[in-house]
């Protein structure tokens, strides 16, 4: 919890509530059109404690995924289905980016087209080698 020399509530920008409303509208959009939305929390000015209030309101879900690519990243399902909290850190564990993604599956977990093609090529090569060994 963030401590304030003055009353933290008096520093509230109100952006925490606005972000929660944006999430609500993004969930409507996801349900109606299957369109995902990403909210960059670092691009929105917030007073101390507002980001924590958002996370508290969203709650915790059942899924937590940790990745390590150019520094650790964490994808956490919130208590609201379809709402994911994604945090990217550098090697010194400093937060580089923090996002709320409203989607069925976070984009970071989706297989890239290039990787699909490379995977198919690798499997075809392995099957060709096995077939040749059998002959």
mmCIF file of N, CA and C in Angstrom:
data_model
loop_
_atom_site.group_PDB
_atom_site.id
_atom_site.type_symbol
_atom_site.label_atom_id
_atom_site.label_comp_id
_atom_site.label_asym_id
_atom_site.label_seq_id
_atom_site.Cartn_x
_atom_site.Cartn_y
_atom_site.Cartn_z
ATOM 1 N N UNK A 1 0.836 -1.178 0.000
ATOM 2 C CA UNK A 1 0.000 0.000 0.000
ATOM 3 C C UNK A 1 0.881 1.242 0.000
ATOM 4 N N UNK A 2 0.515 2.206 -0.773
ATOM 5 C CA UNK A 2 1.267 3.451 -0.862
ATOM 6 C C UNK A 2 0.909 4.352 0.301
ATOM 7 N N UNK A 3 1.913 4.967 0.933
ATOM 8 C CA UNK A 3 1.630 5.908 2.010
ATOM 9 C C UNK A 3 1.773 7.321 1.470
ATOM 10 N N UNK A 4 0.973 8.231 2.012
ATOM 11 C CA UNK A 4 0.998 9.619 1.558
ATOM 12 C C UNK A 4 1.199 10.538 2.751
ATOM 13 N N UNK A 5 1.974 11.611 2.531
ATOM 14 C CA UNK A 5 2.146 12.608 3.576
ATOM 15 C C UNK A 5 0.847 13.391 3.757
ATOM 16 N N UNK A 6 0.042 13.441 2.671
ATOM 17 C CA UNK A 6 -1.279 14.067 2.732
ATOM 18 C C UNK A 6 -2.306 12.988 2.440
ATOM 19 N N UNK A 7 -3.550 13.326 2.537
ATOM 20 C CA UNK A 7 -4.616 12.374 2.275
ATOM 21 C C UNK A 7 -4.550 11.904 0.820
ATOM 22 N N UNK A 8 -4.332 10.593 0.604
ATOM 23 C CA UNK A 8 -4.212 10.037 -0.750
ATOM 24 C C UNK A 8 -5.475 10.269 -1.566
ATOM 25 N N UNK A 9 -6.632 10.227 -0.922
ATOM 26 C CA UNK A 9 -7.885 10.431 -1.651
ATOM 27 C C UNK A 9 -7.933 11.801 -2.311
ATOM 28 N N UNK A 10 -7.305 12.808 -1.679
ATOM 29 C CA UNK A 10 -7.326 14.147 -2.262
ATOM 30 C C UNK A 10 -6.460 14.228 -3.511
ATOM 31 N N UNK A 11 -5.561 13.235 -3.700
ATOM 32 C CA UNK A 11 -4.701 13.202 -4.871
ATOM 33 C C UNK A 11 -5.307 12.386 -6.006
ATOM 34 N N UNK A 12 -6.451 11.779 -5.774
ATOM 35 C CA UNK A 12 -7.076 10.906 -6.756
ATOM 36 C C UNK A 12 -7.395 11.668 -8.040
ATOM 37 N N UNK A 13 -6.926 11.125 -9.182
ATOM 38 C CA UNK A 13 -7.207 11.744 -10.477
ATOM 39 C C UNK A 13 -8.569 11.316 -11.011
ATOM 40 N N UNK A 14 -9.090 10.211 -10.488
ATOM 41 C CA UNK A 14 -10.339 9.657 -11.005
ATOM 42 C C UNK A 14 -10.111 8.737 -12.189
ATOM 43 N N UNK A 15 -8.865 8.611 -12.619
ATOM 44 C CA UNK A 15 -8.582 7.757 -13.766
ATOM 45 C C UNK A 15 -8.790 6.280 -13.468
ATOM 46 N N UNK A 16 -8.706 5.892 -12.201
ATOM 47 C CA UNK A 16 -8.957 4.492 -11.862
ATOM 48 C C UNK A 16 -10.383 4.095 -12.246
ATOM 49 N N UNK A 17 -11.354 4.919 -11.908
ATOM 50 C CA UNK A 17 -12.752 4.637 -12.249
ATOM 51 C C UNK A 17 -12.959 4.710 -13.757
ATOM 52 N N UNK A 18 -12.319 5.675 -14.413
ATOM 53 C CA UNK A 18 -12.443 5.789 -15.866
ATOM 54 C C UNK A 18 -11.885 4.552 -16.568
ATOM 55 N N UNK A 19 -10.775 4.028 -16.069
ATOM 56 C CA UNK A 19 -10.187 2.821 -16.654
ATOM 57 C C UNK A 19 -11.119 1.632 -16.458
ATOM 58 N N UNK A 20 -11.725 1.527 -15.285
ATOM 59 C CA UNK A 20 -12.669 0.428 -15.049
ATOM 60 C C UNK A 20 -13.871 0.524 -15.988
ATOM 61 N N UNK A 21 -14.338 1.734 -16.260
ATOM 62 C CA UNK A 21 -15.426 1.904 -17.233
ATOM 63 C C UNK A 21 -14.956 1.531 -18.641
ATOM 64 N N UNK A 22 -13.718 1.896 -18.963
ATOM 65 C CA UNK A 22 -13.166 1.529 -20.268
ATOM 66 C C UNK A 22 -13.091 0.006 -20.403
ATOM 67 N N UNK A 23 -12.713 -0.673 -19.338
ATOM 68 C CA UNK A 23 -12.667 -2.138 -19.339
ATOM 69 C C UNK A 23 -14.070 -2.706 -19.571
ATOM 70 N N UNK A 24 -15.068 -2.127 -18.912
ATOM 71 C CA UNK A 24 -16.454 -2.581 -19.091
ATOM 72 C C UNK A 24 -16.868 -2.463 -20.548
ATOM 73 N N UNK A 25 -16.579 -1.321 -21.173
ATOM 74 C CA UNK A 25 -16.929 -1.123 -22.583
ATOM 75 C C UNK A 25 -16.131 -2.066 -23.489
ATOM 76 N N UNK A 26 -14.875 -2.308 -23.142
ATOM 77 C CA UNK A 26 -14.042 -3.215 -23.928
ATOM 78 C C UNK A 26 -14.573 -4.648 -23.844
ATOM 79 N N UNK A 27 -15.084 -5.043 -22.681
ATOM 80 C CA UNK A 27 -15.684 -6.379 -22.548
ATOM 81 C C UNK A 27 -16.938 -6.494 -23.412
ATOM 82 N N UNK A 28 -17.757 -5.442 -23.434
ATOM 83 C CA UNK A 28 -18.920 -5.418 -24.330
ATOM 84 C C UNK A 28 -18.470 -5.610 -25.776
ATOM 85 N N UNK A 29 -17.438 -4.882 -26.169
ATOM 86 C CA UNK A 29 -16.918 -4.955 -27.527
ATOM 87 C C UNK A 29 -16.395 -6.348 -27.841
ATOM 88 N N UNK A 30 -15.687 -6.948 -26.897
ATOM 89 C CA UNK A 30 -15.161 -8.303 -27.078
ATOM 90 C C UNK A 30 -16.301 -9.295 -27.276
ATOM 91 N N UNK A 31 -17.331 -9.175 -26.476
ATOM 92 C CA UNK A 31 -18.473 -10.084 -26.575
ATOM 93 C C UNK A 31 -19.216 -9.893 -27.896
ATOM 94 N N UNK A 32 -19.425 -8.651 -28.285
ATOM 95 C CA UNK A 32 -20.221 -8.356 -29.476
ATOM 96 C C UNK A 32 -19.463 -8.561 -30.785
ATOM 97 N N UNK A 33 -18.172 -8.221 -30.824
ATOM 98 C CA UNK A 33 -17.443 -8.231 -32.096
ATOM 99 C C UNK A 33 -16.179 -9.083 -32.084
ATOM 100 N N UNK A 34 -15.842 -9.638 -30.929
ATOM 101 C CA UNK A 34 -14.614 -10.423 -30.768
ATOM 102 C C UNK A 34 -13.354 -9.556 -30.917
ATOM 103 N N UNK A 35 -13.483 -8.244 -30.746
ATOM 104 C CA UNK A 35 -12.350 -7.327 -30.858
ATOM 105 C C UNK A 35 -11.681 -7.152 -29.505
ATOM 106 N N UNK A 36 -10.367 -7.380 -29.473
ATOM 107 C CA UNK A 36 -9.589 -7.218 -28.248
ATOM 108 C C UNK A 36 -9.208 -5.753 -28.058
ATOM 109 N N UNK A 37 -8.951 -5.388 -26.802
ATOM 110 C CA UNK A 37 -8.542 -4.027 -26.448
ATOM 111 C C UNK A 37 -7.360 -4.111 -25.492
ATOM 112 N N UNK A 38 -6.408 -3.210 -25.662
ATOM 113 C CA UNK A 38 -5.277 -3.127 -24.746
ATOM 114 C C UNK A 38 -5.227 -1.725 -24.153
ATOM 115 N N UNK A 39 -5.067 -1.663 -22.838
ATOM 116 C CA UNK A 39 -4.947 -0.387 -22.129
ATOM 117 C C UNK A 39 -3.542 -0.319 -21.544
ATOM 118 N N UNK A 40 -2.794 0.692 -21.922
ATOM 119 C CA UNK A 40 -1.430 0.897 -21.436
ATOM 120 C C UNK A 40 -1.502 1.706 -20.141
ATOM 121 N N UNK A 41 -1.342 1.035 -19.013
ATOM 122 C CA UNK A 41 -1.459 1.715 -17.717
ATOM 123 C C UNK A 41 -0.364 2.754 -17.502
ATOM 124 N N UNK A 42 0.795 2.584 -18.140
ATOM 125 C CA UNK A 42 1.891 3.529 -17.949
ATOM 126 C C UNK A 42 1.674 4.825 -18.732
ATOM 127 N N UNK A 43 0.719 4.828 -19.647
ATOM 128 C CA UNK A 43 0.477 6.038 -20.445
ATOM 129 C C UNK A 43 -0.622 6.911 -19.848
ATOM 130 N N UNK A 44 -1.193 6.466 -18.737
ATOM 131 C CA UNK A 44 -2.307 7.192 -18.110
ATOM 132 C C UNK A 44 -1.834 7.749 -16.770
ATOM 133 N N UNK A 45 -1.958 9.062 -16.560
ATOM 134 C CA UNK A 45 -1.527 9.622 -15.272
ATOM 135 C C UNK A 45 -2.435 9.126 -14.138
ATOM 136 N N UNK A 46 -1.789 8.628 -13.085
ATOM 137 C CA UNK A 46 -2.541 8.154 -11.920
ATOM 138 C C UNK A 46 -1.849 8.603 -10.648
ATOM 139 N N UNK A 47 -2.650 8.857 -9.654
ATOM 140 C CA UNK A 47 -2.134 9.220 -8.333
ATOM 141 C C UNK A 47 -1.680 7.953 -7.614
ATOM 142 N N UNK A 48 -0.868 8.108 -6.584
ATOM 143 C CA UNK A 48 -0.443 6.942 -5.805
ATOM 144 C C UNK A 48 -1.660 6.146 -5.324
ATOM 145 N N UNK A 49 -1.595 4.841 -5.517
ATOM 146 C CA UNK A 49 -2.657 3.966 -5.046
ATOM 147 C C UNK A 49 -3.758 3.681 -6.064
ATOM 148 N N UNK A 50 -3.869 4.486 -7.115
ATOM 149 C CA UNK A 50 -4.956 4.271 -8.076
ATOM 150 C C UNK A 50 -4.780 2.965 -8.861
ATOM 151 N N UNK A 51 -3.549 2.666 -9.264
ATOM 152 C CA UNK A 51 -3.313 1.416 -9.987
ATOM 153 C C UNK A 51 -3.651 0.221 -9.091
ATOM 154 N N UNK A 52 -3.293 0.310 -7.831
ATOM 155 C CA UNK A 52 -3.616 -0.759 -6.875
ATOM 156 C C UNK A 52 -5.126 -0.905 -6.713
ATOM 157 N N UNK A 53 -5.862 0.213 -6.737
ATOM 158 C CA UNK A 53 -7.327 0.158 -6.631
ATOM 159 C C UNK A 53 -7.924 -0.573 -7.826
ATOM 160 N N UNK A 54 -7.375 -0.322 -9.018
ATOM 161 C CA UNK A 54 -7.849 -1.010 -10.220
ATOM 162 C C UNK A 54 -7.642 -2.510 -10.068
ATOM 163 N N UNK A 55 -6.434 -2.891 -9.672
ATOM 164 C CA UNK A 55 -6.113 -4.307 -9.508
ATOM 165 C C UNK A 55 -7.000 -4.952 -8.442
ATOM 166 N N UNK A 56 -7.264 -4.220 -7.369
ATOM 167 C CA UNK A 56 -8.130 -4.728 -6.304
ATOM 168 C C UNK A 56 -9.553 -4.946 -6.819
ATOM 169 N N UNK A 57 -10.074 -3.996 -7.574
ATOM 170 C CA UNK A 57 -11.424 -4.119 -8.127
ATOM 171 C C UNK A 57 -11.522 -5.292 -9.094
ATOM 172 N N UNK A 58 -10.477 -5.513 -9.888
ATOM 173 C CA UNK A 58 -10.500 -6.600 -10.865
ATOM 174 C C UNK A 58 -10.328 -7.964 -10.204
ATOM 175 N N UNK A 59 -9.666 -7.995 -9.072
ATOM 176 C CA UNK A 59 -9.483 -9.252 -8.352
ATOM 177 C C UNK A 59 -8.471 -10.166 -9.027
ATOM 178 N N UNK A 60 -8.382 -11.384 -8.512
ATOM 179 C CA UNK A 60 -7.427 -12.367 -9.018
ATOM 180 C C UNK A 60 -8.156 -13.553 -9.591
ATOM 181 N N UNK A 61 -7.669 -14.023 -10.730
ATOM 182 C CA UNK A 61 -8.220 -15.213 -11.367
ATOM 183 C C UNK A 61 -7.379 -16.426 -11.035
ATOM 184 N N UNK A 62 -7.502 -17.446 -11.867
ATOM 185 C CA UNK A 62 -6.841 -18.720 -11.598
ATOM 186 C C UNK A 62 -5.537 -18.915 -12.365
ATOM 187 N N UNK A 63 -5.283 -18.071 -13.368
ATOM 188 C CA UNK A 63 -4.143 -18.307 -14.246
ATOM 189 C C UNK A 63 -3.072 -17.240 -14.030
ATOM 190 N N UNK A 64 -1.828 -17.699 -13.891
ATOM 191 C CA UNK A 64 -0.673 -16.810 -13.804
ATOM 192 C C UNK A 64 0.447 -17.450 -14.610
ATOM 193 N N UNK A 65 0.949 -16.716 -15.602
ATOM 194 C CA UNK A 65 1.972 -17.248 -16.497
ATOM 195 C C UNK A 65 3.192 -16.339 -16.425
ATOM 196 N N UNK A 66 4.362 -16.954 -16.280
ATOM 197 C CA UNK A 66 5.611 -16.186 -16.275
ATOM 198 C C UNK A 66 6.420 -16.571 -17.507
ATOM 199 N N UNK A 67 6.921 -15.542 -18.187
ATOM 200 C CA UNK A 67 7.755 -15.728 -19.375
ATOM 201 C C UNK A 67 9.096 -15.072 -19.130
ATOM 202 N N UNK A 68 10.120 -15.546 -19.827
ATOM 203 C CA UNK A 68 11.420 -14.917 -19.717
ATOM 204 C C UNK A 68 11.971 -14.698 -21.117
ATOM 205 N N UNK A 69 11.781 -13.486 -21.623
ATOM 206 C CA UNK A 69 12.291 -13.102 -22.938
ATOM 207 C C UNK A 69 12.743 -11.651 -22.842
ATOM 208 N N UNK A 70 14.045 -11.433 -22.818
ATOM 209 C CA UNK A 70 14.619 -10.097 -22.633
ATOM 210 C C UNK A 70 14.205 -9.488 -21.297
ATOM 211 N N UNK A 71 13.976 -10.329 -20.319
ATOM 212 C CA UNK A 71 13.503 -9.915 -19.010
ATOM 213 C C UNK A 71 12.192 -10.624 -18.710
ATOM 214 N N UNK A 72 11.837 -10.716 -17.454
ATOM 215 C CA UNK A 72 10.628 -11.452 -17.097
ATOM 216 C C UNK A 72 9.337 -10.688 -17.417
ATOM 217 N N UNK A 73 8.359 -11.429 -17.859
ATOM 218 C CA UNK A 73 7.014 -10.892 -18.074
ATOM 219 C C UNK A 73 6.036 -11.799 -17.353
ATOM 220 N N UNK A 74 4.960 -11.207 -16.888
ATOM 221 C CA UNK A 74 3.937 -11.979 -16.186
ATOM 222 C C UNK A 74 2.578 -11.639 -16.775
ATOM 223 N N UNK A 75 1.804 -12.676 -17.040
ATOM 224 C CA UNK A 75 0.440 -12.534 -17.527
ATOM 225 C C UNK A 75 -0.453 -13.125 -16.447
ATOM 226 N N UNK A 76 -1.339 -12.308 -15.906
ATOM 227 C CA UNK A 76 -2.189 -12.739 -14.806
ATOM 228 C C UNK A 76 -3.648 -12.521 -15.186
ATOM 229 N N UNK A 77 -4.411 -13.582 -15.060
ATOM 230 C CA UNK A 77 -5.852 -13.470 -15.258
ATOM 231 C C UNK A 77 -6.426 -12.737 -14.054
ATOM 232 N N UNK A 78 -7.278 -11.762 -14.305
ATOM 233 C CA UNK A 78 -7.943 -11.101 -13.186
ATOM 234 C C UNK A 78 -9.185 -11.911 -12.822
ATOM 235 N N UNK A 79 -9.904 -11.462 -11.824
ATOM 236 C CA UNK A 79 -11.142 -12.124 -11.422
ATOM 237 C C UNK A 79 -12.278 -11.887 -12.399
ATOM 238 N N UNK A 80 -12.039 -11.065 -13.414
ATOM 239 C CA UNK A 80 -13.030 -10.791 -14.444
ATOM 240 C C UNK A 80 -12.606 -11.553 -15.698
ATOM 241 N N UNK A 81 -13.401 -12.515 -16.116
ATOM 242 C CA UNK A 81 -13.062 -13.320 -17.293
ATOM 243 C C UNK A 81 -12.812 -12.414 -18.492
ATOM 244 N N UNK A 82 -11.717 -12.692 -19.199
ATOM 245 C CA UNK A 82 -11.366 -11.917 -20.384
ATOM 246 C C UNK A 82 -10.521 -10.696 -20.098
ATOM 247 N N UNK A 83 -10.209 -10.428 -18.831
ATOM 248 C CA UNK A 83 -9.398 -9.265 -18.467
ATOM 249 C C UNK A 83 -8.093 -9.774 -17.861
ATOM 250 N N UNK A 84 -6.991 -9.404 -18.515
ATOM 251 C CA UNK A 84 -5.664 -9.892 -18.150
ATOM 252 C C UNK A 84 -4.753 -8.725 -17.793
ATOM 253 N N UNK A 85 -3.947 -8.899 -16.768
ATOM 254 C CA UNK A 85 -2.955 -7.902 -16.367
ATOM 255 C C UNK A 85 -1.587 -8.416 -16.814
ATOM 256 N N UNK A 86 -0.904 -7.610 -17.616
ATOM 257 C CA UNK A 86 0.378 -8.026 -18.195
ATOM 258 C C UNK A 86 1.453 -7.033 -17.769
ATOM 259 N N UNK A 87 2.529 -7.555 -17.170
ATOM 260 C CA UNK A 87 3.623 -6.724 -16.686
ATOM 261 C C UNK A 87 4.930 -7.201 -17.300
ATOM 262 N N UNK A 88 5.672 -6.271 -17.910
ATOM 263 C CA UNK A 88 6.986 -6.563 -18.488
ATOM 264 C C UNK A 88 8.044 -5.876 -17.638
ATOM 265 N N UNK A 89 9.105 -6.622 -17.328
ATOM 266 C CA UNK A 89 10.215 -6.085 -16.530
ATOM 267 C C UNK A 89 11.524 -6.264 -17.295
ATOM 268 N N UNK A 90 12.522 -5.460 -16.935
ATOM 269 C CA UNK A 90 13.843 -5.655 -17.509
ATOM 270 C C UNK A 90 14.616 -6.632 -16.630
ATOM 271 N N UNK A 91 15.862 -6.862 -16.962
ATOM 272 C CA UNK A 91 16.676 -7.827 -16.204
ATOM 273 C C UNK A 91 16.906 -7.390 -14.765
ATOM 274 N N UNK A 92 16.758 -6.096 -14.487
ATOM 275 C CA UNK A 92 16.905 -5.584 -13.122
ATOM 276 C C UNK A 92 15.568 -5.577 -12.379
ATOM 277 N N UNK A 93 14.537 -6.197 -12.989
ATOM 278 C CA UNK A 93 13.201 -6.314 -12.390
ATOM 279 C C UNK A 93 12.428 -4.997 -12.335
ATOM 280 N N UNK A 94 12.906 -3.972 -13.051
ATOM 281 C CA UNK A 94 12.170 -2.708 -13.115
ATOM 282 C C UNK A 94 11.019 -2.863 -14.110
ATOM 283 N N UNK A 95 9.857 -2.320 -13.768
ATOM 284 C CA UNK A 95 8.698 -2.419 -14.648
ATOM 285 C C UNK A 95 8.927 -1.546 -15.877
ATOM 286 N N UNK A 96 8.870 -2.175 -17.049
ATOM 287 C CA UNK A 96 9.018 -1.467 -18.320
ATOM 288 C C UNK A 96 7.663 -1.126 -18.923
ATOM 289 N N UNK A 97 6.688 -1.986 -18.676
ATOM 290 C CA UNK A 97 5.357 -1.766 -19.216
ATOM 291 C C UNK A 97 4.333 -2.543 -18.424
ATOM 292 N N UNK A 98 3.149 -1.957 -18.333
ATOM 293 C CA UNK A 98 2.063 -2.624 -17.616
ATOM 294 C C UNK A 98 0.784 -2.367 -18.407
ATOM 295 N N UNK A 99 0.098 -3.439 -18.747
ATOM 296 C CA UNK A 99 -1.060 -3.353 -19.618
ATOM 297 C C UNK A 99 -2.227 -4.148 -19.062
ATOM 298 N N UNK A 100 -3.405 -3.711 -19.403
ATOM 299 C CA UNK A 100 -4.601 -4.516 -19.192
ATOM 300 C C UNK A 100 -5.065 -4.899 -20.583
ATOM 301 N N UNK A 101 -5.175 -6.191 -20.804
ATOM 302 C CA UNK A 101 -5.610 -6.681 -22.104
ATOM 303 C C UNK A 101 -6.980 -7.338 -21.922
ATOM 304 N N UNK A 102 -7.935 -6.890 -22.712
ATOM 305 C CA UNK A 102 -9.283 -7.442 -22.668
ATOM 306 C C UNK A 102 -9.416 -8.303 -23.912
ATOM 307 N N UNK A 103 -9.333 -9.606 -23.715
ATOM 308 C CA UNK A 103 -9.272 -10.553 -24.823
ATOM 309 C C UNK A 103 -9.538 -11.955 -24.303
ATOM 310 N N UNK A 104 -9.826 -12.856 -25.212
ATOM 311 C CA UNK A 104 -10.022 -14.254 -24.809
ATOM 312 C C UNK A 104 -8.694 -14.908 -24.457
ATOM 313 N N UNK A 105 -7.661 -14.601 -25.247
ATOM 314 C CA UNK A 105 -6.316 -15.118 -25.000
ATOM 315 C C UNK A 105 -5.334 -13.960 -25.204
ATOM 316 N N UNK A 106 -4.473 -13.673 -24.230
ATOM 317 C CA UNK A 106 -3.524 -12.572 -24.381
ATOM 318 C C UNK A 106 -2.649 -12.739 -25.623
ATOM 319 N N UNK A 107 -2.417 -11.650 -26.328
ATOM 320 C CA UNK A 107 -1.667 -11.689 -27.587
ATOM 321 C C UNK A 107 -0.256 -12.241 -27.400
ATOM 322 N N UNK A 108 0.321 -12.045 -26.242
ATOM 323 C CA UNK A 108 1.663 -12.544 -25.969
ATOM 324 C C UNK A 108 1.720 -14.074 -26.026
ATOM 325 N N UNK A 109 0.590 -14.722 -25.819
ATOM 326 C CA UNK A 109 0.539 -16.181 -25.833
ATOM 327 C C UNK A 109 0.197 -16.752 -27.206
ATOM 328 N N UNK A 110 -0.252 -15.919 -28.116
ATOM 329 C CA UNK A 110 -0.623 -16.393 -29.451
ATOM 330 C C UNK A 110 0.629 -16.750 -30.246
ATOM 331 N N UNK A 111 0.565 -17.838 -30.966
ATOM 332 C CA UNK A 111 1.674 -18.265 -31.806
ATOM 333 C C UNK A 111 1.815 -17.324 -32.999
ATOM 334 N N UNK A 112 3.023 -16.879 -33.258
ATOM 335 C CA UNK A 112 3.305 -16.003 -34.386
ATOM 336 C C UNK A 112 3.272 -16.801 -35.694
ATOM 337 N N UNK A 113 2.847 -16.151 -36.777
ATOM 338 C CA UNK A 113 2.753 -16.812 -38.086
ATOM 339 C C UNK A 113 4.085 -17.435 -38.493
ATOM 340 N N UNK A 114 5.166 -16.704 -38.325
ATOM 341 C CA UNK A 114 6.492 -17.209 -38.694
ATOM 342 C C UNK A 114 6.825 -18.474 -37.905
ATOM 343 N N UNK A 115 6.489 -18.477 -36.616
ATOM 344 C CA UNK A 115 6.762 -19.645 -35.783
ATOM 345 C C UNK A 115 5.938 -20.847 -36.235
ATOM 346 N N UNK A 116 4.702 -20.618 -36.686
ATOM 347 C CA UNK A 116 3.873 -21.707 -37.206
ATOM 348 C C UNK A 116 4.543 -22.355 -38.413
ATOM 349 N N UNK A 117 4.999 -21.526 -39.336
ATOM 350 C CA UNK A 117 5.652 -22.033 -40.555
ATOM 351 C C UNK A 117 6.926 -22.795 -40.216
ATOM 352 N N UNK A 118 7.715 -22.248 -39.300
ATOM 353 C CA UNK A 118 8.951 -22.921 -38.901
ATOM 354 C C UNK A 118 8.644 -24.247 -38.200
ATOM 355 N N UNK A 119 7.609 -24.271 -37.382
ATOM 356 C CA UNK A 119 7.211 -25.503 -36.708
ATOM 357 C C UNK A 119 6.775 -26.569 -37.698
ATOM 358 N N UNK A 120 6.007 -26.168 -38.696
ATOM 359 C CA UNK A 120 5.567 -27.103 -39.729
ATOM 360 C C UNK A 120 6.763 -27.653 -40.489
ATOM 361 N N UNK A 121 7.696 -26.793 -40.861
ATOM 362 C CA UNK A 121 8.900 -27.240 -41.586
ATOM 363 C C UNK A 121 9.697 -28.240 -40.754
ATOM 364 N N UNK A 122 9.847 -27.953 -39.474
ATOM 365 C CA UNK A 122 10.599 -28.849 -38.587
ATOM 366 C C UNK A 122 9.920 -30.215 -38.488
ATOM 367 N N UNK A 123 8.594 -30.220 -38.370
ATOM 368 C CA UNK A 123 7.863 -31.485 -38.281
ATOM 369 C C UNK A 123 7.961 -32.269 -39.589
ATOM 370 N N UNK A 124 7.837 -31.580 -40.714
ATOM 371 C CA UNK A 124 7.957 -32.250 -42.018
ATOM 372 C C UNK A 124 9.344 -32.869 -42.158
ATOM 373 N N UNK A 125 10.395 -32.136 -41.766
ATOM 374 C CA UNK A 125 11.758 -32.670 -41.830
ATOM 375 C C UNK A 125 11.904 -33.910 -40.954
ATOM 376 N N UNK A 126 11.356 -33.865 -39.746
ATOM 377 C CA UNK A 126 11.455 -35.007 -38.838
ATOM 378 C C UNK A 126 10.707 -36.212 -39.399
ATOM 379 N N UNK A 127 9.538 -35.976 -39.969
ATOM 380 C CA UNK A 127 8.773 -37.085 -40.562
ATOM 381 C C UNK A 127 9.484 -37.649 -41.765
ATOM 382 N N UNK A 128 10.113 -36.814 -42.569
ATOM 383 C CA UNK A 128 10.864 -37.269 -43.732
ATOM 384 C C UNK A 128 12.039 -38.135 -43.279
ATOM 385 N N UNK A 129 12.751 -37.678 -42.251
ATOM 386 C CA UNK A 129 13.894 -38.466 -41.723
ATOM 387 C C UNK A 129 13.423 -39.816 -41.209
ATOM 388 N N UNK A 130 12.314 -39.850 -40.477
ATOM 389 C CA UNK A 130 11.801 -41.122 -39.922
ATOM 390 C C UNK A 130 11.366 -42.053 -41.036
ATOM 391 N N UNK A 131 10.720 -41.504 -42.069
ATOM 392 C CA UNK A 131 10.258 -42.317 -43.197
ATOM 393 C C UNK A 131 11.445 -42.908 -43.937
ATOM 394 N N UNK A 132 12.500 -42.105 -44.131
ATOM 395 C CA UNK A 132 13.696 -42.593 -44.808
ATOM 396 C C UNK A 132 14.392 -43.686 -44.008
ATOM 397 N N UNK A 133 14.364 -43.562 -42.676
ATOM 398 C CA UNK A 133 14.983 -44.579 -41.811
ATOM 399 C C UNK A 133 14.235 -45.901 -41.892
ATOM 400 N N UNK A 134 12.933 -45.838 -42.099
ATOM 401 C CA UNK A 134 12.140 -47.054 -42.189
ATOM 402 C C UNK A 134 12.335 -47.796 -43.517
ATOM 403 N N UNK A 135 12.724 -47.069 -44.549
ATOM 404 C CA UNK A 135 12.906 -47.682 -45.888
ATOM 405 C C UNK A 135 14.251 -48.278 -46.072
#
